[in-house]
């Protein structure tokens, strides 16, 4: 692994400040969810994944060995050998090991993530476990197009955890189209997508009893205070997450508990009592709808696996 390489592609300028100011000037106010993931936020997210209430993580993890095994058989039958896995929004890399154990012919792994320290650390851990694997860390916002160096390997995208749910349908289509270009013709994509299901299960997953999701949500404000010199008073905002059944998505907000003003970079933002900052969407798809969306982006669905009680789906797409 090459740390200098990862550093070299780190985004420059103060995009964070620009995005925060733009989001808070708008009505309704919003902040992009990618800013949850500084190193503290990435740790909170790992904590969320350890909660039983947060079913997407463990449900997908339990489904993956079977998926990996069946994909390995398919690839073997097609004589595909020279494989590279490219993970988008790699996070803690706790899932890719399952694929690496199933797909024995993978020698290269490219991990794309926005959180640099977290990525480097996760790559180090993986490196110590898979000695024959060449790891390419890449600090990048996966919603933006990316060009990988040319290679004769068959690239297999990996996008687990229903991270695609953060994007609205248009953005998701654009992401998939870009990913196809990044990975090249005859590439594959293994993608985990959360399903629509009864509201109480969804609600609990984003309103856990331990308050970890609330801390994760509020960390956005902590980060604005620390990195941009903002003066948010954390106690004056409350975590608010609910299922918007019309749009098929969980929405996370930070709701102002009183009328107040907040200063960031010399600019003053007013909040009415009950006014909220929309921090995240998490879209849930019916399998037929996701298959259709992927098709519109140039991907055909080779197979779709469902977890017990249809709690989560994993698709194998071909470009
Ligand atoms: C990482 C975007 C898939 O939407 O479920 C978890 C993030 N937010 N709890 C999700 C999240 C609140 C998660 N994704």
mmCIF file of C-alpha atoms and ligand atoms in Angstrom:
data_model
loop_
_atom_site.group_PDB
_atom_site.id
_atom_site.type_symbol
_atom_site.label_atom_id
_atom_site.label_comp_id
_atom_site.label_asym_id
_atom_site.label_seq_id
_atom_site.Cartn_x
_atom_site.Cartn_y
_atom_site.Cartn_z
ATOM 1 C CA UNK A 1 0.000 0.000 0.000
ATOM 2 C CA UNK A 2 1.194 3.451 -0.826
ATOM 3 C CA UNK A 3 0.217 6.232 1.547
ATOM 4 C CA UNK A 4 1.713 8.997 -0.578
ATOM 5 C CA UNK A 5 -0.482 7.813 -3.414
ATOM 6 C CA UNK A 6 -3.556 8.112 -1.207
ATOM 7 C CA UNK A 7 -2.496 11.581 -0.073
ATOM 8 C CA UNK A 8 -1.898 12.758 -3.604
ATOM 9 C CA UNK A 9 -5.523 12.373 -4.590
ATOM 10 C CA UNK A 10 -6.979 13.952 -1.487
ATOM 11 C CA UNK A 11 -9.452 16.668 -2.506
ATOM 12 C CA UNK A 12 -8.123 20.199 -2.104
ATOM 13 C CA UNK A 13 -9.785 23.550 -1.318
ATOM 14 C CA UNK A 14 -12.384 23.978 1.363
ATOM 15 C CA UNK A 15 -15.188 22.069 -0.173
ATOM 16 C CA UNK A 16 -16.538 21.233 3.268
ATOM 17 C CA UNK A 17 -17.028 24.922 4.124
ATOM 18 C CA UNK A 18 -18.595 25.663 0.729
ATOM 19 C CA UNK A 19 -21.030 22.763 1.033
ATOM 20 C CA UNK A 20 -21.985 23.659 4.616
ATOM 21 C CA UNK A 21 -22.656 27.311 3.775
ATOM 22 C CA UNK A 22 -24.650 26.372 0.706
ATOM 23 C CA UNK A 23 -26.687 23.787 2.616
ATOM 24 C CA UNK A 24 -27.514 26.121 5.500
ATOM 25 C CA UNK A 25 -28.414 29.052 3.266
ATOM 26 C CA UNK A 26 -30.976 26.917 1.465
ATOM 27 C CA UNK A 27 -34.584 26.417 2.479
ATOM 28 C CA UNK A 28 -35.120 23.796 3.759
ATOM 29 C CA UNK A 29 -31.647 23.533 5.309
ATOM 30 C CA UNK A 30 -29.576 20.453 4.571
ATOM 31 C CA UNK A 31 -26.063 19.042 4.908
ATOM 32 C CA UNK A 32 -24.535 16.295 2.723
ATOM 33 C CA UNK A 33 -24.290 12.925 4.526
ATOM 34 C CA UNK A 34 -20.766 12.291 3.260
ATOM 35 C CA UNK A 35 -19.573 14.705 5.968
ATOM 36 C CA UNK A 36 -20.593 12.265 8.702
ATOM 37 C CA UNK A 37 -17.430 10.349 8.014
ATOM 38 C CA UNK A 38 -14.476 12.035 9.650
ATOM 39 C CA UNK A 39 -12.502 9.575 11.761
ATOM 40 C CA UNK A 40 -14.810 10.008 14.792
ATOM 41 C CA UNK A 41 -17.903 9.664 12.607
ATOM 42 C CA UNK A 42 -16.529 6.577 10.902
ATOM 43 C CA UNK A 43 -16.072 5.059 14.366
ATOM 44 C CA UNK A 44 -19.648 5.934 15.308
ATOM 45 C CA UNK A 45 -20.792 4.268 12.121
ATOM 46 C CA UNK A 46 -18.875 1.113 13.058
ATOM 47 C CA UNK A 47 -20.659 1.248 16.420
ATOM 48 C CA UNK A 48 -24.019 1.513 14.635
ATOM 49 C CA UNK A 49 -23.109 -1.614 12.703
ATOM 50 C CA UNK A 50 -22.619 -3.502 15.945
ATOM 51 C CA UNK A 51 -26.179 -2.721 17.094
ATOM 52 C CA UNK A 52 -28.792 -5.463 16.677
ATOM 53 C CA UNK A 53 -31.372 -2.772 15.856
ATOM 54 C CA UNK A 54 -29.349 -1.777 12.807
ATOM 55 C CA UNK A 55 -30.300 -4.859 10.759
ATOM 56 C CA UNK A 56 -28.715 -3.822 7.376
ATOM 57 C CA UNK A 57 -25.182 -4.527 8.563
ATOM 58 C CA UNK A 58 -25.500 -7.989 10.109
ATOM 59 C CA UNK A 59 -28.162 -9.116 7.624
ATOM 60 C CA UNK A 60 -25.888 -8.412 4.684
ATOM 61 C CA UNK A 61 -22.889 -9.893 6.471
ATOM 62 C CA UNK A 62 -24.772 -13.165 6.973
ATOM 63 C CA UNK A 63 -25.897 -13.297 3.343
ATOM 64 C CA UNK A 64 -22.473 -12.578 1.848
ATOM 65 C CA UNK A 65 -20.743 -15.984 2.245
ATOM 66 C CA UNK A 66 -23.425 -17.703 0.148
ATOM 67 C CA UNK A 67 -23.339 -14.892 -2.398
ATOM 68 C CA UNK A 68 -19.538 -15.025 -2.595
ATOM 69 C CA UNK A 69 -19.598 -18.791 -3.042
ATOM 70 C CA UNK A 70 -22.168 -18.674 -5.850
ATOM 71 C CA UNK A 71 -20.364 -15.851 -7.627
ATOM 72 C CA UNK A 72 -17.089 -17.794 -7.386
ATOM 73 C CA UNK A 73 -18.773 -20.759 -9.095
ATOM 74 C CA UNK A 74 -20.086 -18.526 -11.877
ATOM 75 C CA UNK A 75 -16.731 -16.890 -12.453
ATOM 76 C CA UNK A 76 -14.987 -20.249 -12.404
ATOM 77 C CA UNK A 77 -17.426 -21.630 -14.994
ATOM 78 C CA UNK A 78 -16.615 -18.648 -17.228
ATOM 79 C CA UNK A 79 -12.894 -19.094 -16.803
ATOM 80 C CA UNK A 80 -12.558 -15.653 -15.209
ATOM 81 C CA UNK A 81 -9.351 -15.526 -13.220
ATOM 82 C CA UNK A 82 -7.564 -12.240 -13.266
ATOM 83 C CA UNK A 83 -9.861 -10.331 -10.915
ATOM 84 C CA UNK A 84 -9.671 -7.023 -9.108
ATOM 85 C CA UNK A 85 -12.188 -5.923 -6.499
ATOM 86 C CA UNK A 86 -12.953 -2.199 -6.339
ATOM 87 C CA UNK A 87 -14.868 -1.188 -3.242
ATOM 88 C CA UNK A 88 -16.789 2.107 -3.222
ATOM 89 C CA UNK A 89 -17.116 3.796 0.191
ATOM 90 C CA UNK A 90 -14.861 1.162 1.683
ATOM 91 C CA UNK A 91 -15.219 2.152 5.366
ATOM 92 C CA UNK A 92 -13.769 -0.404 7.774
ATOM 93 C CA UNK A 93 -13.353 -3.133 5.159
ATOM 94 C CA UNK A 94 -15.087 -5.654 7.361
ATOM 95 C CA UNK A 95 -17.060 -7.189 4.496
ATOM 96 C CA UNK A 96 -14.622 -7.545 1.636
ATOM 97 C CA UNK A 97 -12.735 -10.335 3.444
ATOM 98 C CA UNK A 98 -15.725 -12.601 2.874
ATOM 99 C CA UNK A 99 -15.459 -12.015 -0.874
ATOM 100 C CA UNK A 100 -11.689 -12.424 -0.860
ATOM 101 C CA UNK A 101 -12.038 -15.814 0.797
ATOM 102 C CA UNK A 102 -14.696 -16.896 -1.723
ATOM 103 C CA UNK A 103 -13.035 -15.471 -4.850
ATOM 104 C CA UNK A 104 -9.612 -17.014 -4.527
ATOM 105 C CA UNK A 105 -8.213 -15.522 -7.716
ATOM 106 C CA UNK A 106 -8.383 -11.890 -6.610
ATOM 107 C CA UNK A 107 -4.870 -10.424 -6.373
ATOM 108 C CA UNK A 108 -5.715 -6.725 -6.481
ATOM 109 C CA UNK A 109 -8.006 -4.672 -4.315
ATOM 110 C CA UNK A 110 -8.793 -0.971 -4.765
ATOM 111 C CA UNK A 111 -10.455 0.672 -1.757
ATOM 112 C CA UNK A 112 -12.160 4.019 -2.342
ATOM 113 C CA UNK A 113 -13.174 6.085 0.679
ATOM 114 C CA UNK A 114 -13.546 9.723 1.659
ATOM 115 C CA UNK A 115 -12.086 9.332 5.168
ATOM 116 C CA UNK A 116 -8.325 9.170 4.789
ATOM 117 C CA UNK A 117 -7.126 8.048 8.213
ATOM 118 C CA UNK A 118 -9.847 5.465 8.482
ATOM 119 C CA UNK A 119 -9.015 4.125 5.021
ATOM 120 C CA UNK A 120 -5.278 3.862 5.632
ATOM 121 C CA UNK A 121 -5.833 2.066 8.923
ATOM 122 C CA UNK A 122 -8.369 -0.345 7.438
ATOM 123 C CA UNK A 123 -6.011 -1.093 4.517
ATOM 124 C CA UNK A 124 -3.147 -1.811 6.916
ATOM 125 C CA UNK A 125 -5.278 -4.331 8.779
ATOM 126 C CA UNK A 126 -6.383 -6.015 5.562
ATOM 127 C CA UNK A 127 -2.811 -6.081 4.287
ATOM 128 C CA UNK A 128 -1.678 -8.028 7.345
ATOM 129 C CA UNK A 129 -4.401 -10.620 6.761
ATOM 130 C CA UNK A 130 -4.020 -11.052 2.977
ATOM 131 C CA UNK A 131 -0.317 -11.085 2.220
ATOM 132 C CA UNK A 132 -0.626 -11.917 -1.493
ATOM 133 C CA UNK A 133 -3.073 -9.089 -2.087
ATOM 134 C CA UNK A 134 -1.947 -5.786 -3.608
ATOM 135 C CA UNK A 135 -4.015 -3.012 -2.030
ATOM 136 C CA UNK A 136 -4.604 0.341 -3.682
ATOM 137 C CA UNK A 137 -6.142 2.881 -1.262
ATOM 138 C CA UNK A 138 -7.845 5.786 -2.949
ATOM 139 C CA UNK A 139 -9.129 8.837 -1.033
ATOM 140 C CA UNK A 140 -12.047 9.956 -3.145
ATOM 141 C CA UNK A 141 -15.705 10.943 -2.985
ATOM 142 C CA UNK A 142 -17.284 8.049 -4.826
ATOM 143 C CA UNK A 143 -20.186 10.197 -6.047
ATOM 144 C CA UNK A 144 -17.698 11.871 -8.368
ATOM 145 C CA UNK A 145 -16.353 10.199 -11.523
ATOM 146 C CA UNK A 146 -13.075 8.363 -11.105
ATOM 147 C CA UNK A 147 -10.570 7.059 -13.602
ATOM 148 C CA UNK A 148 -8.549 4.016 -12.604
ATOM 149 C CA UNK A 149 -5.288 3.132 -14.297
ATOM 150 C CA UNK A 150 -5.803 0.840 -17.299
ATOM 151 C CA UNK A 151 -5.540 -2.853 -16.548
ATOM 152 C CA UNK A 152 -6.262 -6.221 -18.153
ATOM 153 C CA UNK A 153 -7.977 -7.459 -15.010
ATOM 154 C CA UNK A 154 -11.710 -8.061 -14.791
ATOM 155 C CA UNK A 155 -12.897 -5.465 -12.356
ATOM 156 C CA UNK A 156 -15.562 -6.366 -9.837
ATOM 157 C CA UNK A 157 -17.143 -3.388 -8.093
ATOM 158 C CA UNK A 158 -18.259 -3.912 -4.519
ATOM 159 C CA UNK A 159 -20.735 -1.490 -3.002
ATOM 160 C CA UNK A 160 -22.174 -3.039 0.147
ATOM 161 C CA UNK A 161 -24.256 -1.750 3.029
ATOM 162 C CA UNK A 162 -26.900 -0.001 0.930
ATOM 163 C CA UNK A 163 -24.659 3.043 0.762
ATOM 164 C CA UNK A 164 -26.391 3.691 -2.566
ATOM 165 C CA UNK A 165 -29.458 4.511 -0.442
ATOM 166 C CA UNK A 166 -27.904 7.889 0.412
ATOM 167 C CA UNK A 167 -28.429 8.934 -3.189
ATOM 168 C CA UNK A 168 -31.792 9.832 -4.678
ATOM 169 C CA UNK A 169 -32.879 7.853 -7.734
ATOM 170 C CA UNK A 170 -31.302 10.189 -10.278
ATOM 171 C CA UNK A 171 -28.038 10.343 -8.367
ATOM 172 C CA UNK A 172 -28.050 6.554 -7.944
ATOM 173 C CA UNK A 173 -28.488 6.086 -11.689
ATOM 174 C CA UNK A 174 -25.648 8.531 -12.351
ATOM 175 C CA UNK A 175 -23.436 6.765 -9.813
ATOM 176 C CA UNK A 176 -24.056 3.382 -11.452
ATOM 177 C CA UNK A 177 -23.400 4.791 -14.913
ATOM 178 C CA UNK A 178 -20.117 6.363 -13.730
ATOM 179 C CA UNK A 179 -19.130 3.184 -11.910
ATOM 180 C CA UNK A 180 -19.623 1.252 -15.142
ATOM 181 C CA UNK A 181 -17.258 3.633 -16.922
ATOM 182 C CA UNK A 182 -14.736 3.399 -14.086
ATOM 183 C CA UNK A 183 -14.787 -0.405 -14.033
ATOM 184 C CA UNK A 184 -14.874 -0.882 -17.815
ATOM 185 C CA UNK A 185 -16.698 -3.135 -20.229
ATOM 186 C CA UNK A 186 -17.589 -6.666 -19.099
ATOM 187 C CA UNK A 187 -17.051 -5.658 -15.488
ATOM 188 C CA UNK A 188 -19.233 -6.758 -12.599
ATOM 189 C CA UNK A 189 -20.762 -5.116 -9.569
ATOM 190 C CA UNK A 190 -21.780 -6.726 -6.290
ATOM 191 C CA UNK A 191 -24.149 -4.319 -4.618
ATOM 192 C CA UNK A 192 -26.046 -4.485 -1.327
ATOM 193 C CA UNK A 193 -29.370 -2.670 -1.328
ATOM 194 C CA UNK A 194 -31.823 -2.300 1.525
ATOM 195 C CA UNK A 195 -35.415 -3.313 0.860
ATOM 196 C CA UNK A 196 -38.757 -1.728 1.680
ATOM 197 C CA UNK A 197 -40.282 -3.315 4.756
ATOM 198 C CA UNK A 198 -42.705 -2.628 7.621
ATOM 199 C CA UNK A 199 -42.106 0.751 9.173
ATOM 200 C CA UNK A 200 -41.372 -0.350 12.762
ATOM 201 C CA UNK A 201 -38.270 -2.319 11.681
ATOM 202 C CA UNK A 202 -36.985 0.653 9.713
ATOM 203 C CA UNK A 203 -37.763 3.063 12.493
ATOM 204 C CA UNK A 204 -35.858 1.070 15.103
ATOM 205 C CA UNK A 205 -32.796 0.786 12.852
ATOM 206 C CA UNK A 206 -32.433 4.583 12.801
ATOM 207 C CA UNK A 207 -33.621 5.270 16.355
ATOM 208 C CA UNK A 208 -31.540 2.807 18.325
ATOM 209 C CA UNK A 209 -32.026 2.491 22.070
ATOM 210 C CA UNK A 210 -28.431 3.366 22.875
ATOM 211 C CA UNK A 211 -28.508 6.707 21.085
ATOM 212 C CA UNK A 212 -25.529 5.886 18.881
ATOM 213 C CA UNK A 213 -27.334 7.032 15.725
ATOM 214 C CA UNK A 214 -28.183 10.309 17.453
ATOM 215 C CA UNK A 215 -24.485 10.851 18.294
ATOM 216 C CA UNK A 216 -23.526 9.927 14.721
ATOM 217 C CA UNK A 217 -26.001 12.495 13.391
ATOM 218 C CA UNK A 218 -24.892 15.242 15.788
ATOM 219 C CA UNK A 219 -21.244 14.612 15.002
ATOM 220 C CA UNK A 220 -21.865 16.628 11.841
ATOM 221 C CA UNK A 221 -22.311 19.716 14.049
ATOM 222 C CA UNK A 222 -19.313 18.813 16.219
ATOM 223 C CA UNK A 223 -17.278 18.624 13.049
ATOM 224 C CA UNK A 224 -18.515 22.000 11.780
ATOM 225 C CA UNK A 225 -17.609 23.531 15.154
ATOM 226 C CA UNK A 226 -14.139 22.017 15.178
ATOM 227 C CA UNK A 227 -13.131 22.291 11.550
ATOM 228 C CA UNK A 228 -14.981 25.414 10.474
ATOM 229 C CA UNK A 229 -15.120 27.332 13.764
ATOM 230 C CA UNK A 230 -18.902 27.080 14.025
ATOM 231 C CA UNK A 231 -20.705 27.703 17.320
ATOM 232 C CA UNK A 232 -23.512 25.137 17.310
ATOM 233 C CA UNK A 233 -24.788 24.337 20.810
ATOM 234 C CA UNK A 234 -25.338 20.592 20.629
ATOM 235 C CA UNK A 235 -28.009 20.490 23.346
ATOM 236 C CA UNK A 236 -30.147 22.798 21.227
ATOM 237 C CA UNK A 237 -30.562 20.190 18.478
ATOM 238 C CA UNK A 238 -32.245 16.806 18.525
ATOM 239 C CA UNK A 239 -31.828 13.737 16.348
ATOM 240 C CA UNK A 240 -34.960 13.077 14.323
ATOM 241 C CA UNK A 241 -35.291 10.071 12.003
ATOM 242 C CA UNK A 242 -38.463 8.769 10.372
ATOM 243 C CA UNK A 243 -39.670 6.736 7.407
ATOM 244 C CA UNK A 244 -41.104 8.774 4.562
ATOM 245 C CA UNK A 245 -43.298 6.059 3.022
ATOM 246 C CA UNK A 246 -44.324 8.164 0.034
ATOM 247 C CA UNK A 247 -40.716 8.521 -1.101
ATOM 248 C CA UNK A 248 -39.589 5.138 0.253
ATOM 249 C CA UNK A 249 -36.805 6.564 2.334
ATOM 250 C CA UNK A 250 -35.623 7.093 5.878
ATOM 251 C CA UNK A 251 -34.899 10.750 6.534
ATOM 252 C CA UNK A 252 -32.514 11.942 9.224
ATOM 253 C CA UNK A 253 -32.717 15.469 10.508
ATOM 254 C CA UNK A 254 -31.256 17.629 13.257
ATOM 255 C CA UNK A 255 -34.119 19.574 14.705
ATOM 256 C CA UNK A 256 -33.683 22.927 16.392
ATOM 257 C CA UNK A 257 -35.248 22.773 19.858
ATOM 258 C CA UNK A 258 -35.634 26.527 20.076
ATOM 259 C CA UNK A 259 -35.296 29.718 18.124
ATOM 260 C CA UNK A 260 -31.583 30.411 17.808
ATOM 261 C CA UNK A 261 -28.761 31.680 15.615
ATOM 262 C CA UNK A 262 -25.520 29.928 14.724
ATOM 263 C CA UNK A 263 -22.363 31.536 13.331
ATOM 264 C CA UNK A 264 -20.054 29.888 10.821
ATOM 265 C CA UNK A 265 -17.208 31.671 9.066
ATOM 266 C CA UNK A 266 -18.641 35.103 9.805
ATOM 267 C CA UNK A 267 -22.097 34.172 8.561
ATOM 268 C CA UNK A 268 -25.155 34.012 10.807
ATOM 269 C CA UNK A 269 -27.808 31.324 10.356
ATOM 270 C CA UNK A 270 -31.231 31.587 11.945
ATOM 271 C CA UNK A 271 -33.198 28.603 13.140
ATOM 272 C CA UNK A 272 -36.840 28.670 14.058
ATOM 273 C CA UNK A 273 -38.082 26.411 16.835
ATOM 274 C CA UNK A 274 -38.719 23.003 15.232
ATOM 275 C CA UNK A 275 -36.845 23.914 12.050
ATOM 276 C CA UNK A 276 -34.573 21.133 10.917
ATOM 277 C CA UNK A 277 -31.404 20.435 8.991
ATOM 278 C CA UNK A 278 -31.918 17.476 6.690
ATOM 279 C CA UNK A 279 -28.728 15.409 7.031
ATOM 280 C CA UNK A 280 -29.456 12.119 5.285
ATOM 281 C CA UNK A 281 -31.773 10.103 3.092
ATOM 282 C CA UNK A 282 -31.625 6.357 3.061
ATOM 283 C CA UNK A 283 -33.665 5.003 0.155
ATOM 284 C CA UNK A 284 -35.135 1.519 0.344
ATOM 285 C CA UNK A 285 -35.833 -0.353 -2.898
ATOM 286 C CA UNK A 286 -38.185 -3.088 -3.960
ATOM 287 C CA UNK A 287 -35.986 -5.586 -5.864
ATOM 288 C CA UNK A 288 -37.839 -5.036 -9.169
ATOM 289 C CA UNK A 289 -37.354 -1.293 -8.860
ATOM 290 C CA UNK A 290 -33.642 -1.576 -8.200
ATOM 291 C CA UNK A 291 -33.173 -3.980 -11.103
ATOM 292 C CA UNK A 292 -34.953 -1.474 -13.352
ATOM 293 C CA UNK A 293 -32.781 1.396 -12.101
ATOM 294 C CA UNK A 294 -29.583 -0.594 -12.709
ATOM 295 C CA UNK A 295 -30.807 -1.445 -16.214
ATOM 296 C CA UNK A 296 -31.354 2.230 -16.977
ATOM 297 C CA UNK A 297 -27.730 2.820 -15.969
ATOM 298 C CA UNK A 298 -26.411 0.127 -18.329
ATOM 299 C CA UNK A 299 -26.171 -2.820 -15.930
ATOM 300 C CA UNK A 300 -27.938 -6.138 -16.316
ATOM 301 C CA UNK A 301 -28.836 -8.096 -13.198
ATOM 302 C CA UNK A 302 -27.381 -11.596 -13.309
ATOM 303 C CA UNK A 303 -28.798 -12.541 -9.953
ATOM 304 C CA UNK A 304 -30.427 -11.049 -6.910
ATOM 305 C CA UNK A 305 -30.215 -12.692 -3.502
ATOM 306 C CA UNK A 306 -32.608 -11.925 -0.665
ATOM 307 C CA UNK A 307 -31.902 -12.312 3.044
ATOM 308 C CA UNK A 308 -34.460 -14.103 5.251
ATOM 309 C CA UNK A 309 -37.744 -12.186 5.495
ATOM 310 C CA UNK A 310 -36.533 -10.117 2.518
ATOM 311 C CA UNK A 311 -34.715 -7.835 4.933
ATOM 312 C CA UNK A 312 -31.883 -7.001 2.520
ATOM 313 C CA UNK A 313 -30.799 -7.704 -1.054
ATOM 314 C CA UNK A 314 -27.503 -8.267 -2.828
ATOM 315 C CA UNK A 315 -27.328 -8.106 -6.620
ATOM 316 C CA UNK A 316 -24.703 -9.271 -9.067
ATOM 317 C CA UNK A 317 -24.702 -6.851 -11.986
ATOM 318 C CA UNK A 318 -22.848 -7.070 -15.280
ATOM 319 C CA UNK A 319 -21.881 -4.054 -17.376
HETATM 320 C C1 LIG B 1 -24.060 3.916 5.324
HETATM 321 C C2 LIG B 1 -25.681 5.210 4.217
HETATM 322 C C3 LIG B 1 -25.948 2.847 4.360
HETATM 323 O O1 LIG B 1 -28.278 4.836 5.396
HETATM 324 O O2 LIG B 1 -28.331 3.115 6.691
HETATM 325 C C4 LIG B 1 -26.829 4.445 9.462
HETATM 326 C C5 LIG B 1 -25.896 5.310 7.224
HETATM 327 N N1 LIG B 1 -27.340 6.441 8.910
HETATM 328 N N2 LIG B 1 -27.596 4.965 10.436
HETATM 329 C C6 LIG B 1 -27.735 4.027 6.146
HETATM 330 C C7 LIG B 1 -26.674 5.387 8.501
HETATM 331 C C8 LIG B 1 -27.892 6.179 10.109
HETATM 332 C C9 LIG B 1 -26.224 4.132 6.380
HETATM 333 N N3 LIG B 1 -25.483 4.054 5.092
#
